[in-house]
Amino acid sequence: MKNSYSNIFTFNKKILKKTIKNLNNGKVIGLPTETVYGLGGNAYSKKSIQKIFKLKGRPKTNPLIIHYYNINYAKEDVVLNKYFKKLYKKFCPGPITFILKKKKNSKIHSYASAGLNTVGVRFPKHKVARSILKEIKFPLAMPSANRSTRVSPVSAEDVYDEFKEKINLILNGGKCKIGIESTVVDLINDPKILRPGIIDKSKIAKTLKLKINNSYDQKKNRSPGMMEKHYSPGIPVLINQNKHDGKSAFIYLGKKCRNKNFFSLSKNLDLDEAASNLYKIFRLIKKKGYRKIQIGKIPNKGSGIAINDRIRRASNS
Ligand code: TXA
Ligand code: MG
């Protein structure tokens, strides 16, 4: 069924057919996952991968995450090690991406993995993404559906705001439940977190019975995409603020709302809920015409670690 946007569609059997046809023909589409909306295309097709990079304005050195239905589909392309198997069992399908060795005979196009011999692999949980992945004969290369350095989209309308009519199919799956990107964990040697997410370091350490390192806060050893300038709402962002300047939008945690310039991420101080509201509130503030965002202190634990990572990068833009 169509709505007021010419390229946003509610998902149903007929649209699934149309989606598969589009993907088989090398087209790139917008679709929901439980984390954020993605810009998906055939990971084996050079044409599709080139389109994704071009639409996003993404540097060719930044590899894409490859999305699969399940472990049986992924084993064709990547080497599955013991850490992967434990984490897969515990968290998949779900909001976690694994960096694994690419198989020599892998069909993933080298442009998708930016020429690296490793691949970021994810098994999304959202039912729309899963119904598509189950039916197609290739995995989906799928970055977040935003232009490079901008905020990830958490609704079909957000995807429209990013690309307008440059893509002809955006599947509407409602607002993303998690609202920030998946945790990226590098499993090539000792497991380390490249990008924090709602599956945090302590949950991964507990599952693997190991001490886990972060590498997202080191200059070297970082994921190619973890640029310092990222997640930008397009206006200045100031973090760790304790005093409102009287005119900026002020993002905070909790109930005490002084006036219309105040935006709470979670009234109950729930950090998962706060993460899920962050990008939505960034976009809302921008739409309301504010010129600057101030953000109060966010506790650096659980999902707060991922929130602090994203807002720090937003403040560098
Ligand atoms: O939640 C998500 O992961 C979303 C949804 C759509 O699945 N996708 C997403 O993709 O956030 P993207 O392209 O916006 O971010 C992918 C991150 C980048 O930081 C990239 O550098 C990193 O994963 N990455 C991908 N492949 C990698 C590899 N082989 N080695 C290291 N980092 C990699
Ligand atoms: Mg992204």
Coordinates of C-alpha atoms and ligand atoms in Angstrom, one line a residue:
M1 CA 0.0 0.0 0.0
K2 CA 1.3 3.5 -0.9
N3 CA 1.2 6.4 1.5
S4 CA 1.9 10.1 1.0
Y5 CA 5.5 9.4 0.0
S6 CA 5.8 8.0 -3.5
N7 CA 8.6 5.6 -2.6
I8 CA 7.7 4.4 1.0
F9 CA 5.8 1.2 1.1
T10 CA 4.2 -0.9 3.8
F11 CA 5.6 -4.4 3.7
N12 CA 3.4 -7.2 2.5
K13 CA 3.6 -10.2 0.1
K14 CA 3.3 -8.2 -3.0
I15 CA 5.9 -5.7 -1.9
L16 CA 8.2 -8.6 -0.9
K17 CA 8.0 -9.8 -4.6
K18 CA 8.8 -6.3 -5.8
T19 CA 11.7 -6.0 -3.3
I20 CA 13.2 -9.3 -4.5
K21 CA 12.9 -8.2 -8.1
N22 CA 14.6 -4.9 -7.4
L23 CA 17.5 -6.6 -5.5
N24 CA 17.9 -9.2 -8.2
N25 CA 18.3 -6.4 -10.7
G26 CA 21.1 -4.7 -8.8
K27 CA 18.9 -2.0 -7.3
V28 CA 19.5 -0.5 -3.8
I29 CA 16.6 -0.2 -1.3
G30 CA 15.9 1.3 2.1
L31 CA 14.7 -1.2 4.7
P32 CA 14.3 -1.5 8.5
T33 CA 16.4 -3.5 10.9
E34 CA 16.0 -3.6 14.7
T35 CA 18.9 -1.1 15.1
V36 CA 18.6 1.5 12.3
Y37 CA 17.4 1.6 8.7
G38 CA 19.8 0.2 6.1
L39 CA 20.6 0.9 2.5
G40 CA 20.6 -2.7 1.1
G41 CA 22.0 -4.2 -2.1
N42 CA 23.4 -7.5 -3.4
A43 CA 26.8 -8.0 -1.7
Y44 CA 28.0 -10.1 -4.6
S45 CA 27.3 -7.5 -7.2
K46 CA 29.8 -4.8 -8.1
K47 CA 27.0 -2.6 -9.6
S48 CA 25.0 -2.7 -6.3
I49 CA 28.0 -2.0 -4.1
Q50 CA 29.0 1.0 -6.3
K51 CA 25.5 2.4 -6.0
I52 CA 25.6 2.2 -2.2
F53 CA 28.9 4.0 -1.9
K54 CA 27.8 6.7 -4.4
L55 CA 24.4 7.3 -2.7
K56 CA 26.0 7.6 0.7
G57 CA 29.1 9.6 -0.4
R58 CA 31.0 7.0 1.5
P59 CA 34.8 6.7 1.3
K60 CA 35.8 3.6 -0.6
T61 CA 38.1 2.6 2.3
N62 CA 35.2 2.0 4.6
P63 CA 33.8 -1.5 4.4
L64 CA 30.1 -2.5 4.5
I65 CA 28.5 -4.9 6.9
I66 CA 27.2 -8.0 5.1
H67 CA 23.8 -9.3 6.4
Y68 CA 22.7 -12.9 6.3
Y69 CA 19.6 -14.9 7.2
N70 CA 21.5 -17.4 9.4
I71 CA 24.8 -19.1 10.0
N72 CA 24.3 -21.6 7.1
Y73 CA 24.2 -18.8 4.6
A74 CA 27.2 -17.1 6.1
K75 CA 29.5 -20.1 6.2
E76 CA 29.9 -19.9 2.4
D77 CA 31.8 -16.6 2.7
V78 CA 33.5 -16.3 6.1
V79 CA 35.5 -18.5 8.5
L80 CA 33.4 -19.2 11.6
N81 CA 35.6 -19.5 14.7
K82 CA 34.8 -20.6 18.3
Y83 CA 34.2 -17.1 19.6
F84 CA 31.7 -16.4 16.8
K85 CA 29.8 -19.6 17.5
K86 CA 29.3 -18.8 21.2
L87 CA 28.2 -15.2 20.5
Y88 CA 26.0 -16.3 17.6
K89 CA 24.2 -18.8 19.8
K90 CA 23.6 -16.2 22.6
F91 CA 22.8 -13.0 20.6
C92 CA 21.6 -13.9 17.1
P93 CA 19.6 -12.9 15.3
G94 CA 20.3 -9.5 16.9
P95 CA 22.2 -6.2 17.1
I96 CA 25.8 -7.4 16.9
T97 CA 28.3 -7.5 14.0
F98 CA 31.2 -9.9 13.9
I99 CA 34.5 -9.2 12.1
L100 CA 35.6 -12.5 10.6
K101 CA 38.1 -13.8 8.1
K102 CA 36.9 -13.8 4.5
K103 CA 37.1 -17.2 2.8
K104 CA 39.4 -17.3 -0.3
N105 CA 36.4 -18.4 -2.5
S106 CA 34.0 -15.9 -0.9
K107 CA 31.6 -14.3 -3.4
I108 CA 31.4 -11.0 -1.5
H109 CA 32.6 -8.3 -3.9
S110 CA 36.0 -6.9 -2.9
Y111 CA 34.5 -3.3 -3.0
A112 CA 32.1 -4.2 -0.3
S113 CA 34.9 -5.3 2.1
A114 CA 37.1 -2.3 0.9
G115 CA 39.7 -4.7 -0.3
L116 CA 40.2 -6.2 3.2
N117 CA 40.5 -9.9 3.9
T118 CA 38.0 -9.6 6.7
V119 CA 34.2 -9.1 6.7
G120 CA 31.7 -7.6 9.1
V121 CA 28.9 -10.1 9.3
R122 CA 25.4 -9.5 10.9
F123 CA 22.2 -11.4 11.3
P124 CA 19.4 -8.8 11.8
K125 CA 16.3 -9.6 13.9
H126 CA 13.7 -7.4 12.3
K127 CA 11.1 -9.5 10.5
V128 CA 11.1 -7.4 7.3
A129 CA 14.9 -7.8 6.9
R130 CA 14.6 -11.5 7.7
S131 CA 11.8 -12.2 5.3
I132 CA 13.9 -10.7 2.5
L133 CA 17.1 -12.4 3.5
K134 CA 15.4 -15.8 3.6
E135 CA 14.2 -15.4 0.0
I136 CA 17.2 -14.0 -1.9
K137 CA 20.2 -16.0 -3.2
F138 CA 22.8 -13.5 -1.9
P139 CA 23.6 -11.6 1.3
L140 CA 22.8 -7.9 1.6
A141 CA 25.6 -5.3 1.9
M142 CA 23.9 -2.8 4.1
P143 CA 25.3 0.3 5.7
S144 CA 23.0 2.6 7.7
A145 CA 20.7 4.5 5.3
N146 CA 22.2 8.0 5.8
R147 CA 24.6 10.1 3.9
S148 CA 28.2 9.7 5.2
T149 CA 28.9 11.4 8.5
R150 CA 25.2 12.1 9.3
V151 CA 22.8 10.6 11.8
S152 CA 21.5 7.1 11.1
P153 CA 17.8 6.9 10.3
V154 CA 15.3 5.2 12.6
S155 CA 12.1 5.5 10.5
A156 CA 11.2 5.2 6.8
E157 CA 10.6 9.0 6.7
D158 CA 14.1 9.5 8.0
V159 CA 15.4 7.5 5.1
Y160 CA 13.3 9.6 2.7
D161 CA 14.8 12.8 4.3
E162 CA 18.3 11.4 3.4
F163 CA 17.8 10.3 -0.1
K164 CA 14.4 11.7 -1.3
E165 CA 13.6 10.0 -4.6
K166 CA 17.1 8.8 -5.4
I167 CA 16.0 5.3 -4.3
N168 CA 12.7 3.9 -5.5
L169 CA 11.8 1.6 -2.7
I170 CA 11.8 2.3 1.1
L171 CA 10.1 -0.4 3.2
N172 CA 8.3 0.9 6.2
G173 CA 8.8 -1.2 9.3
G174 CA 8.0 1.5 11.9
K175 CA 10.4 3.0 14.3
C176 CA 13.5 0.9 15.0
K177 CA 13.3 -0.6 18.5
I178 CA 17.0 -0.3 19.4
G179 CA 17.7 3.0 17.6
I180 CA 21.5 2.9 17.5
E181 CA 23.8 0.8 15.3
S182 CA 24.9 -2.7 16.2
T183 CA 27.9 -3.5 18.4
V184 CA 30.9 -4.3 16.2
V185 CA 33.2 -7.0 17.7
D186 CA 36.4 -8.0 16.0
L187 CA 37.0 -11.7 16.4
I188 CA 40.1 -12.1 14.2
N189 CA 42.5 -12.4 17.2
D190 CA 41.6 -11.6 20.8
P191 CA 38.0 -10.3 20.7
K192 CA 37.7 -6.5 20.9
I193 CA 34.9 -4.0 20.6
L194 CA 35.3 -1.7 17.6
R195 CA 31.9 0.0 18.0
P196 CA 29.9 -0.1 21.3
G197 CA 26.2 -0.9 21.1
I198 CA 23.4 -2.1 23.3
I199 CA 25.1 -5.6 23.6
D200 CA 27.8 -4.1 25.7
K201 CA 31.3 -5.3 26.6
S202 CA 30.3 -6.9 29.9
K203 CA 27.6 -9.1 28.1
I204 CA 30.2 -10.2 25.5
A205 CA 32.9 -10.9 28.2
K206 CA 30.4 -12.9 30.2
T207 CA 29.4 -15.1 27.2
L208 CA 33.0 -15.7 26.1
K209 CA 34.4 -15.9 29.7
L210 CA 37.1 -13.5 28.7
K211 CA 38.4 -10.0 29.4
I212 CA 37.5 -7.9 26.4
N213 CA 39.3 -4.8 25.1
N214 CA 37.9 -1.7 23.4
S215 CA 39.6 -0.4 20.4
Y216 CA 37.2 2.4 19.4
D217 CA 38.8 4.9 21.6
Q218 CA 42.3 4.3 20.3
K219 CA 43.6 6.1 17.2
K220 CA 45.2 3.1 15.6
N221 CA 43.4 -0.3 15.4
R222 CA 40.1 1.3 14.9
S223 CA 37.3 0.2 12.6
P224 CA 37.8 2.1 9.3
G225 CA 34.4 3.6 9.7
M226 CA 34.8 4.9 13.2
M227 CA 35.8 8.3 12.1
E228 CA 36.0 11.0 14.7
K229 CA 33.6 13.2 12.7
H230 CA 30.4 11.2 12.6
Y231 CA 26.8 11.0 13.6
S232 CA 26.4 14.7 12.9
P233 CA 22.9 16.3 13.2
G234 CA 24.3 19.2 11.1
I235 CA 24.4 21.7 13.9
P236 CA 27.0 22.1 16.7
V237 CA 26.7 19.6 19.6
L238 CA 28.2 20.3 23.0
I239 CA 28.5 17.4 25.5
N240 CA 28.8 17.1 29.3
Q241 CA 26.8 20.4 29.8
N242 CA 25.4 21.4 33.2
K243 CA 24.0 24.8 32.4
H244 CA 21.4 25.7 29.7
D245 CA 22.4 28.7 27.6
G246 CA 18.8 29.8 27.4
K247 CA 18.2 29.2 23.7
S248 CA 19.8 25.9 22.5
A249 CA 18.0 22.5 22.6
F250 CA 19.1 20.7 25.8
I251 CA 19.1 16.9 25.8
Y252 CA 19.1 15.2 29.2
L253 CA 18.0 12.1 31.1
G254 CA 15.1 12.2 33.6
K255 CA 11.9 14.0 34.3
K256 CA 12.6 17.6 35.3
C257 CA 11.7 19.5 32.2
R258 CA 12.1 23.3 32.6
N259 CA 10.7 24.5 29.2
K260 CA 10.1 23.6 25.6
N261 CA 13.9 23.6 24.9
F262 CA 14.4 20.5 27.0
F263 CA 14.3 17.0 25.4
S264 CA 14.5 14.0 27.7
L265 CA 16.1 10.8 26.3
S266 CA 14.4 8.7 29.0
K267 CA 12.1 9.9 31.8
N268 CA 12.9 6.8 33.8
L269 CA 16.7 7.1 33.4
D270 CA 16.6 3.9 31.3
L271 CA 19.8 3.9 29.1
D272 CA 18.4 1.4 26.5
E273 CA 15.4 3.7 26.0
A274 CA 17.7 6.7 25.9
A275 CA 19.8 5.1 23.2
S276 CA 16.7 4.3 21.2
N277 CA 15.5 8.0 21.3
L278 CA 18.9 9.7 20.6
Y279 CA 18.8 9.9 16.8
K280 CA 15.0 10.6 16.7
I281 CA 15.6 13.6 19.0
F282 CA 18.6 14.8 17.0
R283 CA 16.4 14.9 13.9
L284 CA 13.4 16.5 15.7
I285 CA 15.7 19.3 17.1
K286 CA 17.1 20.0 13.7
K287 CA 13.6 20.1 12.2
K288 CA 12.5 22.6 14.9
G289 CA 15.2 25.0 13.7
Y290 CA 17.5 25.0 16.7
R291 CA 21.0 26.3 15.9
K292 CA 22.9 24.3 18.6
I293 CA 22.4 21.2 20.9
Q294 CA 23.7 21.0 24.5
I295 CA 23.7 17.5 26.1
G296 CA 23.9 16.9 29.8
K297 CA 26.1 14.2 31.4
I298 CA 25.2 10.6 30.5
P299 CA 26.3 7.8 32.8
N300 CA 29.1 5.8 31.1
K301 CA 27.7 2.3 31.8
G302 CA 25.7 -0.3 29.8
S303 CA 24.1 1.5 26.7
G304 CA 25.4 4.8 28.1
I305 CA 28.8 3.8 26.7
A306 CA 27.4 3.6 23.2
I307 CA 25.5 6.9 23.7
N308 CA 28.6 8.7 24.9
D309 CA 30.6 7.3 21.9
R310 CA 28.0 8.6 19.4
I311 CA 27.5 12.0 21.1
R312 CA 31.3 12.5 21.4
R313 CA 31.6 11.9 17.7
A314 CA 28.6 14.2 16.9
S315 CA 30.3 16.9 19.0
N316 CA 33.5 16.6 16.8
S317 CA 31.6 17.4 13.6
Ligands
TXA1 O1 23.2 -1.7 13.0 C1 24.0 -1.7 12.1 O2 25.1 -2.3 12.1 C2 23.5 -1.0 10.8 C3 22.3 -1.8 10.2 C4 21.8 -1.3 8.9 O3 22.6 -3.2 10.1 N1 24.6 -0.9 9.8 C5 25.6 -0.1 10.0 O4 26.5 -0.1 8.9 O5 25.7 0.6 11.0 P1 27.6 1.1 8.7 O6 28.1 0.9 7.4 O7 26.9 2.4 8.9 O8 28.6 0.8 9.8 C6 29.5 -0.3 9.7 C7 30.7 -0.2 10.6 C8 31.7 0.8 10.1 O9 32.2 1.5 11.2 C9 32.7 -0.1 9.3 O10 34.0 0.5 9.3 C10 32.7 -1.3 10.2 O11 31.3 -1.5 10.6 N2 33.2 -2.5 9.5 C11 32.6 -3.1 8.4 N3 33.4 -4.1 8.0 C12 34.5 -4.1 8.7 C13 35.7 -4.8 8.7 N4 36.0 -5.8 7.9 N5 36.7 -4.5 9.6 C14 36.5 -3.5 10.5 N6 35.3 -2.8 10.6 C15 34.4 -3.0 9.7
MG2 MG 26.6 4.3 9.5

